[in-house]
Amino acid sequence: MVYFVKKLLSLKLKGTFKSTQVHASSPPNTTIVNTIGSSSIANKLRKKQRVETLADLYRRLGTCLESEKSLICIEQYSILSSLGDPKLLRRCLRAARQHAFDVHSKVVLSALLRYERREDEHDSVSPMDCSCFILECPKANREDSDISFCVGNEEIDCVRSKIAALSTPFKAMLCGSFIESKRSKIDFSQNGISVELMKAVDLYSRTKMVDMFSPKIVLELLSFAERFCCEEMKSACDIQLATFVNCMEDVLVLIEYGLEDRTNVLVASCLQVLLRELPSSLHSPKVMRIFSGHASFLLYYFLSQVAMEEDMVSNTTVMLLERLKECATLKWQKALALHQLGCVWLERLEYKTAQCYFEAATEAGHVYSLAGIARSRYKQGQQHSAYKLMNTLISEYKAVGWMYQERSLYNTGEDKIADLNTATELDPTLSFPYKYRAVSKAEKKQTKDAISEIDRIIQFKLAPDCLELRAWFFIAIEDYGSALRDIRAMLTLEPSYKMFNVRLSGDDLIDLLNHKVQQGSQADCWLQLYDQWSSIDDIGSLAIIHQMVVNDPWKSLLRFRQSLLLLRLNCKKAAMRCLQLACNLSSSEHEKLIYEGWILYDTGHREEALAKAEKSILIQRSFEAFFLKAYTLSDSNLDPESSSYVIELLEEAIRCPSDGLRKGQALNNLGGKYVDSGKLDQAANCYMNALEIKHTKAHQGLARVYSLRNQQKAAYAELSKLIEKAHNNASAYENRSEYCDSEMAKNDLNMATELDPLRTYPYSYRAAVLMDDQKETEAIEELSKAIAFKPDLQMLHLRAAFYESIGNLNSALCDCEAALCLEPDHIDTLDLYNRARDQAIHPQQI
């Protein structure tokens, strides 16, 4: 086999057969689809040349000042939001927080991480964590007093040198040419200073500590420090006051002092509490007045994002976006603020105002705002003008899917369908074209064809609106069981989902459909779940678990099973929500530790997750605790001794009580570990035992064993069985392609792409074959059409290698930089990047 195909297969085999577990983390109407809501174009920066933009971000991060890195990471976050990868976005936010140079920015970024529900408390940051604000507290000085300050009838004995050291004014007064420098008693009665405050000043001057004082005295000290320019005292009071902020009531009392005296840590601590209360704090006039006093792009970026999710057309949203625009200093910041304002005014039906904002955003360099201009013109009755604008956009730039989707709104008849078909061809992840075509077929009484059309996107990209639409189609043909399944799955993804008919909630529709469908007992549901899980029907499994949760809402195990399925369906946010619910509903400490361990693992805290598993095992030896520990340890390159230990843990897990669903998973993972260790007979036994209890995915592992024994026909047959049994079988087609001749492999990979166009390996394989056949242009184009809608690390790396092999070093460098923007530590890409850069600098040495 030739070079690029060999290399690609070796890389794939390393990743595919790692034995990874699916663990917890990670009536039809044309008006449904004749418009696309303005929210669909709102919350992100979309660049016309995404790869070049990512490459530029990587270069700028490598050359900018340290003080500029945080905002570049936020720009990266805004651009990558359209990819919908939580881990990638989380890394951007973490990097932004790491490089933030002030406590305010760190607090806002920590709050944004928490709000996204992708972080746990291990990632929260206290303002006190910022070392630049922490003071050393020396031991108390016992020097004898040599000066007294008189307040009323009392004298407070102090040390002149200590008081003089508090500030330059005191030093000038007590040690300079002022008359007070010659006196041993100084009258402070006329300065509005209390006896208690002066005693506190004396004690602070000797100890440099304020933590022994009450909040009232610390506030008075702060005022004193501000008045007499005692910067060190002010900083100490600032830090101490911040420790008193625990709730909203504390914030409303202390924030004014913080703002008046410009105490950064106190203000940040108050801000932390306010942000922790989002989105509810947005509805408080007092809180909004506090927010309006901050001139921070970062703060208003966060607040406006929350407000748009809460209520896109509210006055609060408009106010926050206007403040965002005022705080914007960089070009991309202005473009984002203006574009989002355009979206909000469009949603408020103020089309002329919306158009003005979109035009301003376009002038600021945001090409995607042209879609907003077209939308605004269309809403003002200028359909032809909107069409012409999108037509010009398509002709002037390299066309991508959203451009044709947008133009279809202003087209009619066959031209409209042609635009939608082109949009799907260029970007199969866009849901609107599928929905429109499906509704069009339903209107022609072709309801089954409509269902087949919407199935095309549901089978690889699960979304509540698509499930709702399919449910209405099923109702139209009186298939109430399938409709009920889809509504239950829809509510699992988004419990508060607002249906198209807002007067009817999802729960109400379930109640209506329940009268049409026979309901089974909880025991019946477990049997159905076993069958659905075995056939890899994830939507059907979600629906059954939803029914079981309704019947038994306090059962944590059911929420855990939901999280496993949602992760398999790439619904990571919903998966984390279910896992957190499982944790909250835990009935025992050892069970809670397991769920906490998965949360920690899925948010990047591997060592902490391992500790939770070990603690759970100490309390009670259980399947899930051993499984968590084994999986956590497996997530690294293990030496033979460590691999043996993981095998022992999995064997221990299997010996513990559990149901067939989880035990099958453990057997499958154990088989993978045996394969990694070269113990093929033991691996085959594990896979066969898993198949006996209907763990269907074990066919894939068994096929691998056959392949390693050079039994390719048996491997092919094994995956054919998986294809027959599995409801979702795109991965099975992809894997079967490895065990047949090139023509059959091509057919299997084409089928995998048809079923799930987001799978990257088929594009890479086809491109590698073309490259080895010296069809360089076609090979690069094969990768480019996928990169256009999914700029994947591996595909960017492979295309960079292709460019390098034909001597197009500039393009190779650009793809490497874009890939490194997604994953800065990817060793293979770094090696390729350095090699291409050296060749570009020293071409004579090639």
PDB file of C-alpha atoms in Angstrom, residues 452-619:
ATOM      1  CA  SER A 452     -36.717  10.334   5.370  1.00  0.00           C
ATOM      2  CA  GLU A 453     -35.461  13.828   4.572  1.00  0.00           C
ATOM      3  CA  ILE A 454     -35.334  15.017   8.172  1.00  0.00           C
ATOM      4  CA  ASP A 455     -33.806  11.667   9.154  1.00  0.00           C
ATOM      5  CA  ARG A 456     -30.791  12.591   7.061  1.00  0.00           C
ATOM      6  CA  ILE A 457     -29.675  15.214   9.558  1.00  0.00           C
ATOM      7  CA  ILE A 458     -31.046  13.647  12.733  1.00  0.00           C
ATOM      8  CA  GLN A 459     -28.884  10.566  12.220  1.00  0.00           C
ATOM      9  CA  PHE A 460     -25.705  12.605  12.688  1.00  0.00           C
ATOM     10  CA  LYS A 461     -26.737  15.903  14.303  1.00  0.00           C
ATOM     11  CA  LEU A 462     -29.389  15.724  16.973  1.00  0.00           C
ATOM     12  CA  ALA A 463     -31.327  18.957  17.536  1.00  0.00           C
ATOM     13  CA  PRO A 464     -34.614  19.584  19.389  1.00  0.00           C
ATOM     14  CA  ASP A 465     -36.256  21.478  16.520  1.00  0.00           C
ATOM     15  CA  CYS A 466     -35.597  18.638  14.068  1.00  0.00           C
ATOM     16  CA  LEU A 467     -36.979  16.082  16.507  1.00  0.00           C
ATOM     17  CA  GLU A 468     -40.087  18.202  17.011  1.00  0.00           C
ATOM     18  CA  LEU A 469     -40.628  18.502  13.270  1.00  0.00           C
ATOM     19  CA  ARG A 470     -40.278  14.765  12.793  1.00  0.00           C
ATOM     20  CA  ALA A 471     -42.710  14.179  15.650  1.00  0.00           C
ATOM     21  CA  TRP A 472     -45.360  16.266  13.875  1.00  0.00           C
ATOM     22  CA  PHE A 473     -44.780  14.235  10.717  1.00  0.00           C
ATOM     23  CA  PHE A 474     -45.322  11.016  12.670  1.00  0.00           C
ATOM     24  CA  ILE A 475     -48.516  12.439  14.168  1.00  0.00           C
ATOM     25  CA  ALA A 476     -49.708  13.240  10.651  1.00  0.00           C
ATOM     26  CA  ILE A 477     -49.457   9.554   9.701  1.00  0.00           C
ATOM     27  CA  GLU A 478     -50.819   8.478  13.117  1.00  0.00           C
ATOM     28  CA  ASP A 479     -47.557   6.836  14.196  1.00  0.00           C
ATOM     29  CA  TYR A 480     -47.998   8.060  17.760  1.00  0.00           C
ATOM     30  CA  GLY A 481     -45.371   5.774  19.282  1.00  0.00           C
ATOM     31  CA  SER A 482     -42.609   7.256  17.113  1.00  0.00           C
ATOM     32  CA  ALA A 483     -43.893  10.779  17.786  1.00  0.00           C
ATOM     33  CA  LEU A 484     -43.821  10.110  21.516  1.00  0.00           C
ATOM     34  CA  ARG A 485     -40.272   8.787  21.239  1.00  0.00           C
ATOM     35  CA  ASP A 486     -39.088  11.953  19.493  1.00  0.00           C
ATOM     36  CA  ILE A 487     -40.761  14.329  21.952  1.00  0.00           C
ATOM     37  CA  ARG A 488     -39.244  12.453  24.903  1.00  0.00           C
ATOM     38  CA  ALA A 489     -35.794  12.599  23.284  1.00  0.00           C
ATOM     39  CA  MET A 490     -36.331  16.291  22.523  1.00  0.00           C
ATOM     40  CA  LEU A 491     -37.102  17.069  26.177  1.00  0.00           C
ATOM     41  CA  THR A 492     -34.070  15.087  27.292  1.00  0.00           C
ATOM     42  CA  LEU A 493     -31.872  17.313  25.151  1.00  0.00           C
ATOM     43  CA  GLU A 494     -33.562  20.514  26.281  1.00  0.00           C
ATOM     44  CA  PRO A 495     -36.108  20.206  29.132  1.00  0.00           C
ATOM     45  CA  SER A 496     -37.276  23.816  28.718  1.00  0.00           C
ATOM     46  CA  TYR A 497     -37.570  23.622  24.917  1.00  0.00           C
ATOM     47  CA  LYS A 498     -40.292  25.906  23.552  1.00  0.00           C
ATOM     48  CA  MET A 499     -42.231  24.142  20.847  1.00  0.00           C
ATOM     49  CA  PHE A 500     -43.335  25.828  17.654  1.00  0.00           C
ATOM     50  CA  ASN A 501     -46.857  26.000  19.028  1.00  0.00           C
ATOM     51  CA  VAL A 502     -45.919  27.908  22.191  1.00  0.00           C
ATOM     52  CA  ARG A 503     -49.317  27.240  23.768  1.00  0.00           C
ATOM     53  CA  LEU A 504     -48.473  23.538  23.913  1.00  0.00           C
ATOM     54  CA  SER A 505     -45.514  22.375  25.979  1.00  0.00           C
ATOM     55  CA  GLY A 506     -43.602  19.178  25.318  1.00  0.00           C
ATOM     56  CA  ASP A 507     -44.999  17.665  28.521  1.00  0.00           C
ATOM     57  CA  ASP A 508     -48.534  18.517  27.422  1.00  0.00           C
ATOM     58  CA  LEU A 509     -47.996  16.804  24.092  1.00  0.00           C
ATOM     59  CA  ILE A 510     -46.617  13.729  25.887  1.00  0.00           C
ATOM     60  CA  ASP A 511     -49.787  13.599  28.005  1.00  0.00           C
ATOM     61  CA  LEU A 512     -51.910  13.710  24.854  1.00  0.00           C
ATOM     62  CA  LEU A 513     -49.860  11.043  23.086  1.00  0.00           C
ATOM     63  CA  ASN A 514     -49.867   8.769  26.125  1.00  0.00           C
ATOM     64  CA  HIS A 515     -53.579   8.211  25.496  1.00  0.00           C
ATOM     65  CA  LYS A 516     -52.696   6.848  22.053  1.00  0.00           C
ATOM     66  CA  VAL A 517     -49.810   4.594  23.089  1.00  0.00           C
ATOM     67  CA  GLN A 518     -49.880   1.714  25.529  1.00  0.00           C
ATOM     68  CA  GLN A 519     -47.662   2.451  28.528  1.00  0.00           C
ATOM     69  CA  GLY A 520     -45.481  -0.258  30.062  1.00  0.00           C
ATOM     70  CA  SER A 521     -44.316  -0.690  33.628  1.00  0.00           C
ATOM     71  CA  GLN A 522     -40.848   0.304  34.855  1.00  0.00           C
ATOM     72  CA  ALA A 523     -39.784  -3.342  34.439  1.00  0.00           C
ATOM     73  CA  ASP A 524     -41.039  -3.279  30.841  1.00  0.00           C
ATOM     74  CA  CYS A 525     -39.015  -0.131  30.266  1.00  0.00           C
ATOM     75  CA  TRP A 526     -35.825  -1.828  31.464  1.00  0.00           C
ATOM     76  CA  LEU A 527     -36.384  -4.656  28.994  1.00  0.00           C
ATOM     77  CA  GLN A 528     -37.043  -2.168  26.181  1.00  0.00           C
ATOM     78  CA  LEU A 529     -33.947  -0.194  27.132  1.00  0.00           C
ATOM     79  CA  TYR A 530     -31.824  -3.327  26.953  1.00  0.00           C
ATOM     80  CA  ASP A 531     -33.085  -4.024  23.426  1.00  0.00           C
ATOM     81  CA  GLN A 532     -32.682  -0.426  22.227  1.00  0.00           C
ATOM     82  CA  TRP A 533     -29.207  -0.113  23.734  1.00  0.00           C
ATOM     83  CA  SER A 534     -28.178  -3.397  22.145  1.00  0.00           C
ATOM     84  CA  SER A 535     -29.332  -2.239  18.725  1.00  0.00           C
ATOM     85  CA  ILE A 536     -27.478   1.077  19.210  1.00  0.00           C
ATOM     86  CA  ASP A 537     -30.711   3.026  18.864  1.00  0.00           C
ATOM     87  CA  ASP A 538     -29.663   6.002  20.935  1.00  0.00           C
ATOM     88  CA  ILE A 539     -32.777   8.117  20.356  1.00  0.00           C
ATOM     89  CA  GLY A 540     -35.002   5.210  21.299  1.00  0.00           C
ATOM     90  CA  SER A 541     -32.889   4.639  24.419  1.00  0.00           C
ATOM     91  CA  LEU A 542     -33.120   8.316  25.381  1.00  0.00           C
ATOM     92  CA  ALA A 543     -36.899   8.196  25.065  1.00  0.00           C
ATOM     93  CA  ILE A 544     -37.223   5.111  27.265  1.00  0.00           C
ATOM     94  CA  ILE A 545     -34.975   6.571  29.967  1.00  0.00           C
ATOM     95  CA  HIS A 546     -37.000   9.797  29.844  1.00  0.00           C
ATOM     96  CA  GLN A 547     -40.145   7.784  30.530  1.00  0.00           C
ATOM     97  CA  MET A 548     -38.393   5.990  33.387  1.00  0.00           C
ATOM     98  CA  VAL A 549     -37.205   9.307  34.865  1.00  0.00           C
ATOM     99  CA  VAL A 550     -40.777  10.638  34.798  1.00  0.00           C
ATOM    100  CA  ASN A 551     -41.895   7.510  36.671  1.00  0.00           C
ATOM    101  CA  ASP A 552     -38.989   7.643  39.130  1.00  0.00           C
ATOM    102  CA  PRO A 553     -37.529  11.181  39.108  1.00  0.00           C
ATOM    103  CA  TRP A 554     -35.224  10.671  42.105  1.00  0.00           C
ATOM    104  CA  LYS A 555     -33.191   7.780  40.697  1.00  0.00           C
ATOM    105  CA  SER A 556     -29.624   8.929  40.082  1.00  0.00           C
ATOM    106  CA  LEU A 557     -28.725   5.844  38.025  1.00  0.00           C
ATOM    107  CA  LEU A 558     -31.196   6.887  35.318  1.00  0.00           C
ATOM    108  CA  ARG A 559     -29.638  10.338  35.050  1.00  0.00           C
ATOM    109  CA  PHE A 560     -26.227   8.706  34.751  1.00  0.00           C
ATOM    110  CA  ARG A 561     -27.471   6.510  31.893  1.00  0.00           C
ATOM    111  CA  GLN A 562     -28.864   9.620  30.205  1.00  0.00           C
ATOM    112  CA  SER A 563     -25.437  11.235  30.371  1.00  0.00           C
ATOM    113  CA  LEU A 564     -23.806   8.203  28.725  1.00  0.00           C
ATOM    114  CA  LEU A 565     -26.215   8.307  25.815  1.00  0.00           C
ATOM    115  CA  LEU A 566     -26.017  12.056  25.382  1.00  0.00           C
ATOM    116  CA  LEU A 567     -22.255  11.900  25.222  1.00  0.00           C
ATOM    117  CA  ARG A 568     -22.468   9.197  22.555  1.00  0.00           C
ATOM    118  CA  LEU A 569     -24.730  11.551  20.618  1.00  0.00           C
ATOM    119  CA  ASN A 570     -22.201  14.388  21.037  1.00  0.00           C
ATOM    120  CA  CYS A 571     -24.647  16.412  23.181  1.00  0.00           C
ATOM    121  CA  LYS A 572     -22.019  17.342  25.742  1.00  0.00           C
ATOM    122  CA  LYS A 573     -23.803  20.175  27.501  1.00  0.00           C
ATOM    123  CA  ALA A 574     -26.930  18.099  28.083  1.00  0.00           C
ATOM    124  CA  ALA A 575     -24.738  15.174  29.172  1.00  0.00           C
ATOM    125  CA  MET A 576     -23.052  17.278  31.838  1.00  0.00           C
ATOM    126  CA  ARG A 577     -26.426  18.547  33.053  1.00  0.00           C
ATOM    127  CA  CYS A 578     -27.673  14.978  33.512  1.00  0.00           C
ATOM    128  CA  LEU A 579     -24.461  13.935  35.226  1.00  0.00           C
ATOM    129  CA  GLN A 580     -24.753  16.823  37.667  1.00  0.00           C
ATOM    130  CA  LEU A 581     -28.345  15.790  38.386  1.00  0.00           C
ATOM    131  CA  ALA A 582     -27.145  12.243  39.036  1.00  0.00           C
ATOM    132  CA  CYS A 583     -24.625  13.633  41.498  1.00  0.00           C
ATOM    133  CA  ASN A 584     -27.263  15.740  43.267  1.00  0.00           C
ATOM    134  CA  LEU A 585     -29.653  12.789  43.528  1.00  0.00           C
ATOM    135  CA  SER A 586     -27.092  10.305  44.846  1.00  0.00           C
ATOM    136  CA  SER A 587     -28.399   8.272  47.764  1.00  0.00           C
ATOM    137  CA  SER A 588     -24.985   7.313  49.151  1.00  0.00           C
ATOM    138  CA  GLU A 589     -21.549   8.827  49.558  1.00  0.00           C
ATOM    139  CA  HIS A 590     -19.751   6.204  47.461  1.00  0.00           C
ATOM    140  CA  GLU A 591     -22.172   6.730  44.560  1.00  0.00           C
ATOM    141  CA  LYS A 592     -21.832  10.519  44.741  1.00  0.00           C
ATOM    142  CA  LEU A 593     -18.043  10.203  44.640  1.00  0.00           C
ATOM    143  CA  ILE A 594     -18.310   8.242  41.374  1.00  0.00           C
ATOM    144  CA  TYR A 595     -20.400  10.910  39.662  1.00  0.00           C
ATOM    145  CA  GLU A 596     -18.163  13.657  41.016  1.00  0.00           C
ATOM    146  CA  GLY A 597     -15.245  11.697  39.598  1.00  0.00           C
ATOM    147  CA  TRP A 598     -16.782  11.638  36.127  1.00  0.00           C
ATOM    148  CA  ILE A 599     -17.492  15.373  36.303  1.00  0.00           C
ATOM    149  CA  LEU A 600     -13.882  16.013  37.273  1.00  0.00           C
ATOM    150  CA  TYR A 601     -12.601  13.725  34.525  1.00  0.00           C
ATOM    151  CA  ASP A 602     -14.757  15.330  31.876  1.00  0.00           C
ATOM    152  CA  THR A 603     -13.612  18.808  32.877  1.00  0.00           C
ATOM    153  CA  GLY A 604      -9.934  17.885  32.639  1.00  0.00           C
ATOM    154  CA  HIS A 605      -9.127  17.065  36.285  1.00  0.00           C
ATOM    155  CA  ARG A 606      -7.756  13.555  35.812  1.00  0.00           C
ATOM    156  CA  GLU A 607      -5.874  13.202  39.096  1.00  0.00           C
ATOM    157  CA  GLU A 608      -8.805  14.501  41.147  1.00  0.00           C
ATOM    158  CA  ALA A 609     -11.122  12.059  39.337  1.00  0.00           C
ATOM    159  CA  LEU A 610      -8.804   9.198  40.193  1.00  0.00           C
ATOM    160  CA  ALA A 611      -8.823  10.239  43.851  1.00  0.00           C
ATOM    161  CA  LYS A 612     -12.642  10.211  43.881  1.00  0.00           C
ATOM    162  CA  ALA A 613     -12.691   6.687  42.437  1.00  0.00           C
ATOM    163  CA  GLU A 614     -10.213   5.428  45.024  1.00  0.00           C
ATOM    164  CA  LYS A 615     -12.156   7.035  47.869  1.00  0.00           C
ATOM    165  CA  SER A 616     -15.374   5.441  46.612  1.00  0.00           C
ATOM    166  CA  ILE A 617     -13.699   2.016  46.481  1.00  0.00           C
ATOM    167  CA  LEU A 618     -12.581   2.416  50.098  1.00  0.00           C
ATOM    168  CA  ILE A 619     -16.195   2.987  51.131  1.00  0.00           C
TER     169      ILE A 619
END
